[in-house]
Amino acid sequence: MRERALQTWEIAQLIRRLQASAPDRLTSLRSDSKFSFLLDDALKWAESGDPVRAVLDLSAAAAEIENGPPDAAEAREMADAILRAADWPRPLRIQYLSDLHASLPVDLTIPDTGADVLVIAGDIADRWEGLRWVVDATSAPHIVFVAGNHDPVGEDHHEYRRKIRLIEAENPTRIHVLENGVLELGDLVILGCTLWSDFELAEISVDRALQQADEHMIEYQRVLDYTRWHGPRPVTPGQSYLPPTLSAATTRGWHMASRDWLDRTLRAYAGWQRLVVTHHAPHPESVTPRAGDRPHSWTDFAFDHWAPGAYASDCSDLLEHAEIWIHGHTHRVEDYTACGCRVLSNPKRDEVAHDPARCIELDVGP
């Protein structure tokens, strides 16, 4: 929260006072509205150290008081005082970054912008501890993370997912690892997944593009996938073997599954503000060459006929159902509109345009 905002423990203390104020006069209100439920929920979030959700629920509770009987005026006045002290209502501030590619915790530079939500759209580091480095490097009340293609390097992909879920479990009200998952804040819903790509944007056949990716891209060389290991393993002492790695065909299947999930979930949240976070890009514009630049800083034309298909997919049908879409992976800062959706990217690897303090602000109702 902002500097003049209340501390979380102060919000909890004031909510308890509000719950205890004039209980006899509020009996009918509690039985006829959502007031009691919202206030209990606000206290739960405040006690768990989540000021954003606490104030959002308190704001909704205050709206219920406003529609209550005249003798609820005291409670309404107290709720208004808490909201004013908490600097509410105000826009929800969202800071977004991607492709940090840190080798050590000291490599992370995440400035304090007063953001309520820090979005990391993948590729913190080539190791699973990267998420913990981010958690330690920021004071944001909420951290939203979707994994990138580099994050599981050197790990079995499924073991990597287990490890970052354990980090999330240490503080689930603050850390949100999204893989086909959502986070609700007021009338804002954040939907997240890696997304991967479908390779349809390649200039060659999909099958040939998958083969090229398997041969050249780091995720298909150094990310392991023990689910592909069929048959007996070597048992002879000193015998060498290569562990199975992730395949482009597998990640294409994951893309299809995430795409289906996004389609169903975006439609289910119709009427909400919908913000999607993915690592891979959702539109060809993110891999379209621009004057004086090559999309991924490649210099070998042998890659250009297939590699864009590994970095982006044409998800125009999904963009139509979202207001904002944040992605990473392409190593180029983006801010354009496609199919009525604002598409954003802020990768550290774009050394010219990257701004670690870049934020957007959204008006979020209860």
Short mmCIF file of C-alpha atoms in Angstrom, two decimals:
data_model
loop_
_atom_site.label_atom_id
_atom_site.label_comp_id
_atom_site.label_asym_id
_atom_site.label_seq_id
_atom_site.Cartn_x
_atom_site.Cartn_y
_atom_site.Cartn_z
CA MET A 1 0.00 0.00 0.00
CA ARG A 2 1.02 3.66 -0.24
CA GLU A 3 3.06 5.37 2.50
CA ARG A 4 0.03 7.11 4.01
CA ALA A 5 -2.03 3.92 3.99
CA LEU A 6 -2.79 2.01 7.17
CA GLN A 7 -0.68 -0.92 8.25
CA THR A 8 -2.42 -4.29 7.85
CA TRP A 9 -2.68 -4.83 11.61
CA GLU A 10 -4.35 -1.41 11.98
CA ILE A 11 -6.94 -2.34 9.35
CA ALA A 12 -7.66 -5.58 11.23
CA GLN A 13 -8.01 -3.70 14.50
CA LEU A 14 -10.48 -1.22 13.02
CA ILE A 15 -12.50 -3.99 11.36
CA ARG A 16 -12.87 -5.67 14.76
CA ARG A 17 -14.12 -2.39 16.20
CA LEU A 18 -16.59 -2.11 13.34
CA GLN A 19 -17.84 -5.64 13.98
CA ALA A 20 -18.31 -4.82 17.67
CA SER A 21 -20.08 -1.49 17.10
CA ALA A 22 -23.82 -1.35 17.77
CA PRO A 23 -24.38 -5.10 17.32
CA ASP A 24 -28.05 -4.93 18.38
CA ARG A 25 -28.89 -2.25 15.82
CA LEU A 26 -27.15 -4.18 13.04
CA THR A 27 -28.89 -7.50 13.65
CA SER A 28 -31.40 -7.07 10.83
CA LEU A 29 -28.70 -5.84 8.46
CA ARG A 30 -26.52 -8.86 9.07
CA SER A 31 -29.35 -11.26 8.42
CA ASP A 32 -30.65 -9.47 5.33
CA SER A 33 -27.42 -8.66 3.48
CA LYS A 34 -23.87 -9.77 2.78
CA PHE A 35 -22.49 -7.28 5.31
CA SER A 36 -21.44 -9.79 7.96
CA PHE A 37 -19.90 -12.18 5.47
CA LEU A 38 -17.91 -9.42 3.75
CA LEU A 39 -16.70 -8.00 7.06
CA ASP A 40 -15.59 -11.45 8.28
CA ASP A 41 -13.80 -11.98 4.98
CA ALA A 42 -12.10 -8.58 5.23
CA LEU A 43 -10.86 -9.44 8.73
CA LYS A 44 -9.55 -12.80 7.51
CA TRP A 45 -7.48 -11.15 4.79
CA ALA A 46 -6.23 -8.42 7.11
CA GLU A 47 -5.14 -10.97 9.73
CA SER A 48 -3.33 -12.99 7.07
CA GLY A 49 -1.37 -9.92 5.95
CA ASP A 50 -3.26 -9.12 2.75
CA PRO A 51 -4.30 -5.42 2.83
CA VAL A 52 -5.49 -5.31 -0.77
CA ARG A 53 -8.15 -8.00 -0.39
CA ALA A 54 -9.06 -6.74 3.08
CA VAL A 55 -9.86 -3.23 1.82
CA LEU A 56 -11.69 -4.55 -1.25
CA ASP A 57 -14.01 -6.63 0.97
CA LEU A 58 -14.40 -3.73 3.40
CA SER A 59 -15.39 -1.46 0.53
CA ALA A 60 -18.09 -3.95 -0.49
CA ALA A 61 -19.29 -4.19 3.12
CA ALA A 62 -19.55 -0.40 3.31
CA ALA A 63 -21.78 -0.45 0.24
CA GLU A 64 -24.08 -2.88 2.04
CA ILE A 65 -24.28 -0.54 5.04
CA GLU A 66 -25.23 2.32 2.76
CA ASN A 67 -28.28 0.35 1.70
CA GLY A 68 -29.09 -0.65 5.26
CA PRO A 69 -31.51 0.87 7.80
CA PRO A 70 -30.92 4.41 9.15
CA ASP A 71 -29.67 3.11 12.50
CA ALA A 72 -26.61 1.68 10.72
CA ALA A 73 -25.22 5.21 10.30
CA GLU A 74 -22.58 4.70 13.00
CA ALA A 75 -21.23 1.60 11.30
CA ARG A 76 -21.26 3.32 7.94
CA GLU A 77 -19.33 6.28 9.33
CA MET A 78 -16.69 3.98 10.83
CA ALA A 79 -16.32 2.00 7.60
CA ASP A 80 -15.90 5.22 5.63
CA ALA A 81 -13.22 6.36 8.07
CA ILE A 82 -11.29 3.10 7.63
CA LEU A 83 -11.49 3.35 3.85
CA ARG A 84 -10.31 6.97 3.88
CA ALA A 85 -7.40 6.10 6.16
CA ALA A 86 -6.51 3.21 3.84
CA ASP A 87 -6.42 5.64 0.88
CA TRP A 88 -9.45 3.99 -0.73
CA PRO A 89 -10.97 4.06 -3.27
CA ARG A 90 -7.99 4.45 -5.55
CA PRO A 91 -6.67 2.67 -8.64
CA LEU A 92 -5.06 -0.72 -8.19
CA ARG A 93 -1.40 -0.33 -9.15
CA ILE A 94 0.14 -3.21 -11.11
CA GLN A 95 3.89 -3.39 -11.79
CA TYR A 96 4.91 -5.85 -14.51
CA LEU A 97 8.24 -7.40 -15.55
CA SER A 98 9.56 -10.43 -17.40
CA ASP A 99 12.74 -12.10 -18.64
CA LEU A 100 14.95 -11.02 -15.75
CA HIS A 101 17.34 -13.95 -16.41
CA ALA A 102 19.12 -13.45 -13.09
CA SER A 103 22.12 -15.60 -12.22
CA LEU A 104 22.15 -14.60 -8.54
CA PRO A 105 19.75 -12.82 -6.17
CA VAL A 106 21.89 -9.66 -6.37
CA ASP A 107 21.11 -9.49 -10.09
CA LEU A 108 17.46 -8.69 -9.37
CA THR A 109 16.49 -5.03 -9.40
CA ILE A 110 12.83 -4.54 -8.57
CA PRO A 111 12.18 -0.93 -7.54
CA ASP A 112 9.49 -0.18 -4.97
CA THR A 113 6.73 1.59 -6.89
CA GLY A 114 4.02 1.28 -4.25
CA ALA A 115 2.40 -1.36 -6.44
CA ASP A 116 -0.37 -3.54 -5.03
CA VAL A 117 0.42 -6.35 -7.48
CA LEU A 118 3.77 -7.34 -8.99
CA VAL A 119 3.38 -9.44 -12.14
CA ILE A 120 6.34 -11.54 -13.29
CA ALA A 121 5.63 -12.99 -16.75
CA GLY A 122 8.28 -15.71 -16.65
CA ASP A 123 12.02 -16.35 -16.96
CA ILE A 124 13.25 -15.07 -13.60
CA ALA A 125 16.34 -17.28 -13.70
CA ASP A 126 17.59 -20.59 -15.06
CA ARG A 127 16.74 -22.25 -11.73
CA TRP A 128 13.73 -22.82 -9.53
CA GLU A 129 15.01 -20.59 -6.69
CA GLY A 130 14.32 -17.53 -8.85
CA LEU A 131 10.80 -17.18 -7.48
CA ARG A 132 12.13 -17.04 -3.93
CA TRP A 133 14.59 -14.32 -4.99
CA VAL A 134 11.69 -12.23 -6.28
CA VAL A 135 9.67 -12.74 -3.10
CA ASP A 136 12.62 -11.48 -1.06
CA ALA A 137 13.29 -8.56 -3.41
CA THR A 138 9.87 -6.87 -3.28
CA SER A 139 7.39 -5.63 -0.68
CA ALA A 140 4.37 -5.83 -3.00
CA PRO A 141 1.30 -7.29 -1.22
CA HIS A 142 0.66 -9.60 -4.19
CA ILE A 143 3.12 -11.39 -6.47
CA VAL A 144 1.66 -13.04 -9.58
CA PHE A 145 4.03 -15.42 -11.37
CA VAL A 146 3.73 -17.54 -14.50
CA ALA A 147 6.69 -19.76 -15.36
CA GLY A 148 8.76 -19.20 -18.48
CA ASN A 149 10.66 -21.62 -20.69
CA HIS A 150 13.99 -20.89 -18.94
CA ASP A 151 12.82 -21.19 -15.33
CA PRO A 152 12.92 -25.05 -15.19
CA VAL A 153 16.31 -25.40 -16.94
CA GLY A 154 18.27 -28.28 -15.43
CA GLU A 155 15.16 -29.66 -13.68
CA ASP A 156 12.45 -32.13 -14.47
CA HIS A 157 9.60 -29.85 -15.50
CA HIS A 158 7.12 -31.49 -13.16
CA GLU A 159 9.55 -31.39 -10.23
CA TYR A 160 10.08 -27.69 -10.91
CA ARG A 161 6.33 -27.10 -10.70
CA ARG A 162 6.24 -28.91 -7.36
CA LYS A 163 9.04 -26.77 -5.95
CA ILE A 164 7.49 -23.42 -6.88
CA ARG A 165 4.16 -24.57 -5.47
CA LEU A 166 5.96 -25.18 -2.16
CA ILE A 167 7.21 -21.58 -2.27
CA GLU A 168 3.64 -20.42 -2.94
CA ALA A 169 2.40 -22.49 0.00
CA GLU A 170 4.67 -20.54 2.37
CA ASN A 171 2.48 -17.44 1.87
CA PRO A 172 -0.50 -18.23 -0.40
CA THR A 173 -2.25 -14.92 0.28
CA ARG A 174 0.72 -13.08 -1.20
CA ILE A 175 2.35 -15.45 -3.70
CA HIS A 176 0.20 -16.60 -6.62
CA VAL A 177 1.71 -19.15 -9.00
CA LEU A 178 -0.73 -19.30 -11.89
CA GLU A 179 -0.81 -22.21 -14.32
CA ASN A 180 -4.34 -22.29 -15.68
CA GLY A 181 -5.32 -20.43 -12.50
CA VAL A 182 -6.98 -17.17 -11.45
CA LEU A 183 -6.67 -14.45 -8.83
CA GLU A 184 -9.69 -12.25 -8.05
CA LEU A 185 -9.23 -8.71 -6.71
CA GLY A 186 -12.44 -6.73 -6.54
CA ASP A 187 -13.95 -6.84 -10.02
CA LEU A 188 -10.55 -7.61 -11.55
CA VAL A 189 -9.66 -11.20 -12.38
CA ILE A 190 -6.10 -12.15 -13.31
CA LEU A 191 -5.81 -15.32 -15.39
CA GLY A 192 -2.38 -16.90 -15.81
CA CYS A 193 -0.55 -19.69 -17.60
CA THR A 194 2.74 -20.21 -19.46
CA LEU A 195 0.68 -20.79 -22.65
CA TRP A 196 3.69 -22.07 -24.69
CA SER A 197 2.98 -21.86 -28.44
CA ASP A 198 1.29 -23.79 -31.22
CA PHE A 199 4.04 -23.20 -33.86
CA GLU A 200 1.37 -22.17 -36.37
CA LEU A 201 3.18 -18.89 -37.10
CA ALA A 202 6.16 -20.75 -38.56
CA GLU A 203 6.64 -20.38 -42.30
CA ILE A 204 7.24 -24.12 -42.59
CA SER A 205 5.01 -27.02 -41.59
CA VAL A 206 4.21 -27.45 -37.91
CA ASP A 207 5.88 -30.87 -37.83
CA ARG A 208 9.08 -29.46 -39.29
CA ALA A 209 8.97 -26.47 -36.90
CA LEU A 210 8.62 -28.83 -33.94
CA GLN A 211 11.68 -30.73 -35.11
CA GLN A 212 13.69 -27.51 -35.48
CA ALA A 213 12.68 -26.39 -32.00
CA ASP A 214 13.72 -29.73 -30.48
CA GLU A 215 17.13 -29.34 -32.10
CA HIS A 216 17.83 -25.69 -31.29
CA MET A 217 15.86 -24.29 -28.33
CA ILE A 218 17.10 -24.41 -24.74
CA GLU A 219 13.86 -25.70 -23.21
CA TYR A 220 14.02 -28.80 -25.43
CA GLN A 221 17.72 -29.36 -24.69
CA ARG A 222 18.03 -28.71 -20.94
CA VAL A 223 14.56 -29.03 -19.37
CA LEU A 224 13.93 -32.65 -18.37
CA ASP A 225 10.70 -34.61 -18.69
CA TYR A 226 10.89 -37.94 -16.93
CA THR A 227 7.36 -38.81 -18.02
CA ARG A 228 8.92 -39.59 -21.43
CA TRP A 229 11.19 -42.22 -19.96
CA HIS A 230 9.86 -45.59 -21.13
CA GLY A 231 11.53 -48.94 -20.65
CA PRO A 232 14.33 -49.98 -18.26
CA ARG A 233 16.94 -47.49 -17.10
CA PRO A 234 20.69 -48.27 -17.28
CA VAL A 235 21.91 -50.29 -14.32
CA THR A 236 25.49 -51.16 -15.30
CA PRO A 237 28.03 -49.23 -13.18
CA GLY A 238 29.66 -46.51 -15.22
CA GLN A 239 27.15 -46.78 -18.05
CA SER A 240 26.28 -43.37 -19.48
CA TYR A 241 22.85 -42.31 -20.62
CA LEU A 242 21.00 -39.14 -21.50
CA PRO A 243 17.88 -38.29 -19.46
CA PRO A 244 14.76 -37.48 -21.49
CA THR A 245 14.13 -33.83 -22.27
CA LEU A 246 10.99 -31.85 -22.92
CA SER A 247 9.69 -32.02 -26.47
CA ALA A 248 8.08 -29.33 -28.61
CA ALA A 249 5.19 -31.68 -29.33
CA THR A 250 4.51 -31.93 -25.58
CA THR A 251 4.49 -28.16 -25.07
CA ARG A 252 2.26 -27.71 -28.11
CA GLY A 253 -0.22 -29.99 -26.35
CA TRP A 254 0.07 -27.87 -23.20
CA HIS A 255 -0.61 -24.79 -25.32
CA MET A 256 -3.82 -26.34 -26.64
CA ALA A 257 -4.96 -27.25 -23.13
CA SER A 258 -4.24 -23.74 -21.79
CA ARG A 259 -5.91 -22.17 -24.77
CA ASP A 260 -9.07 -24.18 -24.16
CA TRP A 261 -8.95 -23.24 -20.45
CA LEU A 262 -8.52 -19.54 -21.27
CA ASP A 263 -11.43 -19.60 -23.70
CA ARG A 264 -13.79 -21.14 -21.14
CA THR A 265 -12.57 -19.06 -18.21
CA LEU A 266 -12.51 -15.69 -19.98
CA ARG A 267 -16.13 -16.26 -21.05
CA ALA A 268 -17.08 -17.32 -17.52
CA TYR A 269 -15.76 -13.99 -16.20
CA ALA A 270 -17.73 -11.87 -18.66
CA GLY A 271 -18.53 -8.53 -17.01
CA TRP A 272 -15.30 -8.51 -14.99
CA GLN A 273 -12.10 -6.68 -15.85
CA ARG A 274 -9.97 -9.49 -17.27
CA LEU A 275 -6.17 -9.36 -17.23
CA VAL A 276 -4.28 -12.30 -18.71
CA VAL A 277 -0.65 -13.06 -17.87
CA THR A 278 1.34 -15.52 -20.03
CA HIS A 279 4.99 -16.03 -20.83
CA HIS A 280 4.53 -16.71 -24.55
CA ALA A 281 3.04 -13.99 -26.71
CA PRO A 282 -0.62 -14.05 -27.80
CA HIS A 283 -0.43 -12.21 -31.14
CA PRO A 284 1.78 -12.05 -34.27
CA GLU A 285 2.43 -8.34 -33.66
CA SER A 286 4.80 -9.32 -30.85
CA VAL A 287 7.11 -11.11 -33.32
CA THR A 288 6.63 -8.80 -36.31
CA PRO A 289 9.91 -7.12 -37.37
CA ARG A 290 10.00 -3.36 -37.00
CA ALA A 291 12.25 -0.76 -38.59
CA GLY A 292 15.78 -1.19 -37.34
CA ASP A 293 15.12 -4.26 -35.26
CA ARG A 294 15.01 -8.03 -35.45
CA PRO A 295 12.37 -9.44 -33.12
CA HIS A 296 14.68 -11.63 -31.05
CA SER A 297 18.09 -10.15 -31.88
CA TRP A 298 18.88 -13.06 -34.18
CA THR A 299 21.45 -12.63 -36.91
CA ASP A 300 21.07 -16.03 -38.56
CA PHE A 301 18.39 -16.05 -41.23
CA ALA A 302 18.23 -19.83 -40.89
CA PHE A 303 16.04 -19.37 -37.80
CA ASP A 304 13.61 -16.73 -39.01
CA HIS A 305 11.41 -19.06 -41.05
CA TRP A 306 10.35 -21.11 -38.02
CA ALA A 307 11.39 -19.53 -34.70
CA PRO A 308 8.60 -16.88 -34.43
CA GLY A 309 6.18 -19.80 -34.20
CA ALA A 310 7.92 -20.87 -30.99
CA TYR A 311 7.58 -17.42 -29.44
CA ALA A 312 3.99 -16.42 -30.25
CA SER A 313 0.63 -17.78 -31.34
CA ASP A 314 -2.34 -16.04 -32.91
CA CYS A 315 -4.83 -15.94 -30.03
CA SER A 316 -7.05 -13.23 -31.54
CA ASP A 317 -10.14 -15.20 -30.53
CA LEU A 318 -9.02 -14.97 -26.88
CA LEU A 319 -7.90 -11.34 -27.00
CA GLU A 320 -11.47 -10.36 -27.84
CA HIS A 321 -12.52 -11.46 -24.33
CA ALA A 322 -9.75 -9.73 -22.35
CA GLU A 323 -9.03 -6.11 -21.55
CA ILE A 324 -5.28 -6.42 -20.88
CA TRP A 325 -2.74 -9.13 -21.73
CA ILE A 326 0.80 -9.14 -20.27
CA HIS A 327 3.44 -11.47 -21.74
CA GLY A 328 7.20 -11.99 -21.90
CA HIS A 329 9.53 -14.26 -23.91
CA THR A 330 10.10 -12.05 -26.99
CA HIS A 331 12.67 -9.78 -25.28
CA ARG A 332 11.03 -6.66 -26.71
CA VAL A 333 8.92 -4.09 -24.86
CA GLU A 334 5.37 -4.05 -26.24
CA ASP A 335 2.35 -1.81 -25.84
CA TYR A 336 -0.20 -2.22 -28.62
CA THR A 337 -3.88 -2.98 -29.04
CA ALA A 338 -5.16 -6.07 -30.85
CA CYS A 339 -8.78 -7.22 -31.05
CA GLY A 340 -9.74 -4.57 -28.47
CA CYS A 341 -7.18 -5.84 -25.93
CA ARG A 342 -4.12 -3.92 -24.75
CA VAL A 343 -1.03 -6.14 -25.06
CA LEU A 344 1.94 -5.30 -22.82
CA SER A 345 5.44 -6.65 -22.28
CA ASN A 346 8.35 -5.30 -20.23
CA PRO A 347 11.33 -7.68 -20.52
CA LYS A 348 14.63 -6.79 -18.93
CA ARG A 349 16.42 -8.17 -21.99
CA ASP A 350 15.17 -5.15 -23.98
CA GLU A 351 18.02 -2.98 -22.76
CA VAL A 352 16.78 0.14 -24.58
CA ALA A 353 13.09 0.30 -23.66
CA HIS A 354 12.85 -1.74 -20.44
CA ASP A 355 11.71 0.18 -17.36
CA PRO A 356 11.75 -1.85 -14.10
CA ALA A 357 9.28 0.59 -12.53
CA ARG A 358 6.71 0.34 -15.34
CA CYS A 359 3.14 0.12 -13.96
CA ILE A 360 -0.46 0.33 -15.03
CA GLU A 361 -3.36 1.46 -12.84
CA LEU A 362 -6.86 -0.01 -12.95
CA ASP A 363 -10.03 1.15 -11.23
CA VAL A 364 -11.17 -1.89 -9.28
CA GLY A 365 -14.59 -1.95 -7.70
CA PRO A 366 -15.74 -4.23 -4.88
#
